Amino acid sequence: MRLLSQYRPELAKPEAEAVAELAEGSIGRAIELADAGGLALYRSLLEPAVADFPRVDIAQLYAFVDKLARPEAERYLPGG
């Protein structure tokens, strides 16, 4: 968090915390996520998946899976 606030001071604290968590301790990955809109992508992937839990909208599920299948999505997911 200290390095992220130093290199990307424009990030609000909640966003910086989320980026830091997604980056799993890597400042390089955190900066990449912040610069490339990775947090917005991650949120857009999760929102449809949990919006109506436990009911599952099949169309939303397919759209969610389609986003996950894109090559650029993999690098923004934990462990990606």
PDB file of C-alpha atoms in Angstrom:
ATOM      1  CA  MET A   1       0.000   0.000   0.000  1.00  0.00           C
ATOM      2  CA  ARG A   2       2.845   2.375   0.812  1.00  0.00           C
ATOM      3  CA  LEU A   3       4.470   1.923  -2.599  1.00  0.00           C
ATOM      4  CA  LEU A   4       1.152   2.058  -4.394  1.00  0.00           C
ATOM      5  CA  SER A   5       0.261   5.340  -2.706  1.00  0.00           C
ATOM      6  CA  GLN A   6       3.690   6.649  -3.692  1.00  0.00           C
ATOM      7  CA  TYR A   7       3.439   5.631  -7.363  1.00  0.00           C
ATOM      8  CA  ARG A   8      -0.314   6.105  -7.875  1.00  0.00           C
ATOM      9  CA  PRO A   9      -1.369   8.780  -5.334  1.00  0.00           C
ATOM     10  CA  GLU A  10      -4.504   9.556  -7.334  1.00  0.00           C
ATOM     11  CA  LEU A  11      -6.094   6.242  -6.325  1.00  0.00           C
ATOM     12  CA  ALA A  12      -8.665   6.544  -3.564  1.00  0.00           C
ATOM     13  CA  LYS A  13      -7.868   4.377  -0.540  1.00  0.00           C
ATOM     14  CA  PRO A  14     -10.612   1.750  -1.218  1.00  0.00           C
ATOM     15  CA  GLU A  15      -9.453   1.396  -4.832  1.00  0.00           C
ATOM     16  CA  ALA A  16      -5.809   1.189  -3.811  1.00  0.00           C
ATOM     17  CA  GLU A  17      -6.629  -1.500  -1.246  1.00  0.00           C
ATOM     18  CA  ALA A  18      -8.542  -3.526  -3.839  1.00  0.00           C
ATOM     19  CA  VAL A  19      -5.739  -3.190  -6.411  1.00  0.00           C
ATOM     20  CA  ALA A  20      -3.146  -4.171  -3.797  1.00  0.00           C
ATOM     21  CA  GLU A  21      -5.141  -7.255  -2.880  1.00  0.00           C
ATOM     22  CA  LEU A  22      -5.606  -8.287  -6.516  1.00  0.00           C
ATOM     23  CA  ALA A  23      -1.882  -7.768  -7.149  1.00  0.00           C
ATOM     24  CA  GLU A  24      -1.031 -10.238  -4.367  1.00  0.00           C
ATOM     25  CA  GLY A  25       1.877  -8.171  -3.065  1.00  0.00           C
ATOM     26  CA  SER A  26       3.444  -7.259  -6.417  1.00  0.00           C
ATOM     27  CA  ILE A  27       3.897  -3.504  -6.858  1.00  0.00           C
ATOM     28  CA  GLY A  28       4.508  -3.951 -10.576  1.00  0.00           C
ATOM     29  CA  ARG A  29       1.278  -5.855 -10.997  1.00  0.00           C
ATOM     30  CA  ALA A  30      -0.583  -3.320  -8.839  1.00  0.00           C
ATOM     31  CA  ILE A  31       0.615  -0.462 -11.026  1.00  0.00           C
ATOM     32  CA  GLU A  32      -0.304  -2.401 -14.160  1.00  0.00           C
ATOM     33  CA  LEU A  33      -3.779  -3.103 -12.774  1.00  0.00           C
ATOM     34  CA  ALA A  34      -4.277   0.535 -11.817  1.00  0.00           C
ATOM     35  CA  ASP A  35      -3.083   1.844 -15.183  1.00  0.00           C
ATOM     36  CA  ALA A  36      -4.983  -0.658 -17.325  1.00  0.00           C
ATOM     37  CA  GLY A  37      -8.331  -0.424 -15.536  1.00  0.00           C
ATOM     38  CA  GLY A  38      -7.955  -3.891 -14.076  1.00  0.00           C
ATOM     39  CA  LEU A  39     -10.069  -3.108 -11.029  1.00  0.00           C
ATOM     40  CA  ALA A  40     -13.001  -2.004 -13.200  1.00  0.00           C
ATOM     41  CA  LEU A  41     -12.666  -5.170 -15.283  1.00  0.00           C
ATOM     42  CA  TYR A  42     -12.535  -7.337 -12.174  1.00  0.00           C
ATOM     43  CA  ARG A  43     -15.636  -5.653 -10.751  1.00  0.00           C
ATOM     44  CA  SER A  44     -17.490  -5.982 -14.050  1.00  0.00           C
ATOM     45  CA  LEU A  45     -16.697  -9.684 -14.036  1.00  0.00           C
ATOM     46  CA  LEU A  46     -17.956 -10.229 -10.517  1.00  0.00           C
ATOM     47  CA  GLU A  47     -21.084  -8.075 -10.464  1.00  0.00           C
ATOM     48  CA  PRO A  48     -23.237 -10.245 -12.748  1.00  0.00           C
ATOM     49  CA  ALA A  49     -22.034 -13.392 -11.026  1.00  0.00           C
ATOM     50  CA  VAL A  50     -23.157 -12.318  -7.551  1.00  0.00           C
ATOM     51  CA  ALA A  51     -25.940  -9.806  -8.234  1.00  0.00           C
ATOM     52  CA  ASP A  52     -28.838 -12.235  -7.801  1.00  0.00           C
ATOM     53  CA  PHE A  53     -27.141 -14.996  -5.849  1.00  0.00           C
ATOM     54  CA  PRO A  54     -28.361 -17.708  -5.227  1.00  0.00           C
ATOM     55  CA  ARG A  55     -30.602 -17.322  -8.333  1.00  0.00           C
ATOM     56  CA  VAL A  56     -28.542 -17.648 -11.481  1.00  0.00           C
ATOM     57  CA  ASP A  57     -29.425 -15.841 -14.699  1.00  0.00           C
ATOM     58  CA  ILE A  58     -28.125 -18.156 -17.419  1.00  0.00           C
ATOM     59  CA  ALA A  59     -27.596 -15.309 -19.923  1.00  0.00           C
ATOM     60  CA  GLN A  60     -25.578 -13.343 -17.358  1.00  0.00           C
ATOM     61  CA  LEU A  61     -23.604 -16.464 -16.512  1.00  0.00           C
ATOM     62  CA  TYR A  62     -22.687 -16.984 -20.163  1.00  0.00           C
ATOM     63  CA  ALA A  63     -21.696 -13.310 -20.503  1.00  0.00           C
ATOM     64  CA  PHE A  64     -19.561 -13.670 -17.371  1.00  0.00           C
ATOM     65  CA  VAL A  65     -17.840 -16.781 -18.723  1.00  0.00           C
ATOM     66  CA  ASP A  66     -17.260 -15.032 -22.045  1.00  0.00           C
ATOM     67  CA  LYS A  67     -15.453 -12.183 -20.266  1.00  0.00           C
ATOM     68  CA  LEU A  68     -13.346 -14.671 -18.314  1.00  0.00           C
ATOM     69  CA  ALA A  69     -12.380 -16.449 -21.506  1.00  0.00           C
ATOM     70  CA  ARG A  70     -10.835 -13.317 -23.005  1.00  0.00           C
ATOM     71  CA  PRO A  71      -7.032 -13.305 -22.843  1.00  0.00           C
ATOM     72  CA  GLU A  72      -6.878  -9.867 -21.216  1.00  0.00           C
ATOM     73  CA  ALA A  73      -9.145 -10.966 -18.344  1.00  0.00           C
ATOM     74  CA  GLU A  74      -6.769 -13.657 -17.073  1.00  0.00           C
ATOM     75  CA  ARG A  75      -4.084 -11.260 -15.934  1.00  0.00           C
ATOM     76  CA  TYR A  76      -6.543  -9.314 -13.731  1.00  0.00           C
ATOM     77  CA  LEU A  77      -7.777 -12.279 -11.759  1.00  0.00           C
ATOM     78  CA  PRO A  78      -6.071 -13.439  -8.574  1.00  0.00           C
ATOM     79  CA  GLY A  79      -3.426 -15.991  -9.429  1.00  0.00           C
ATOM     80  CA  GLY A  80      -3.561 -14.954 -13.127  1.00  0.00           C
TER      81      GLY A  80
END
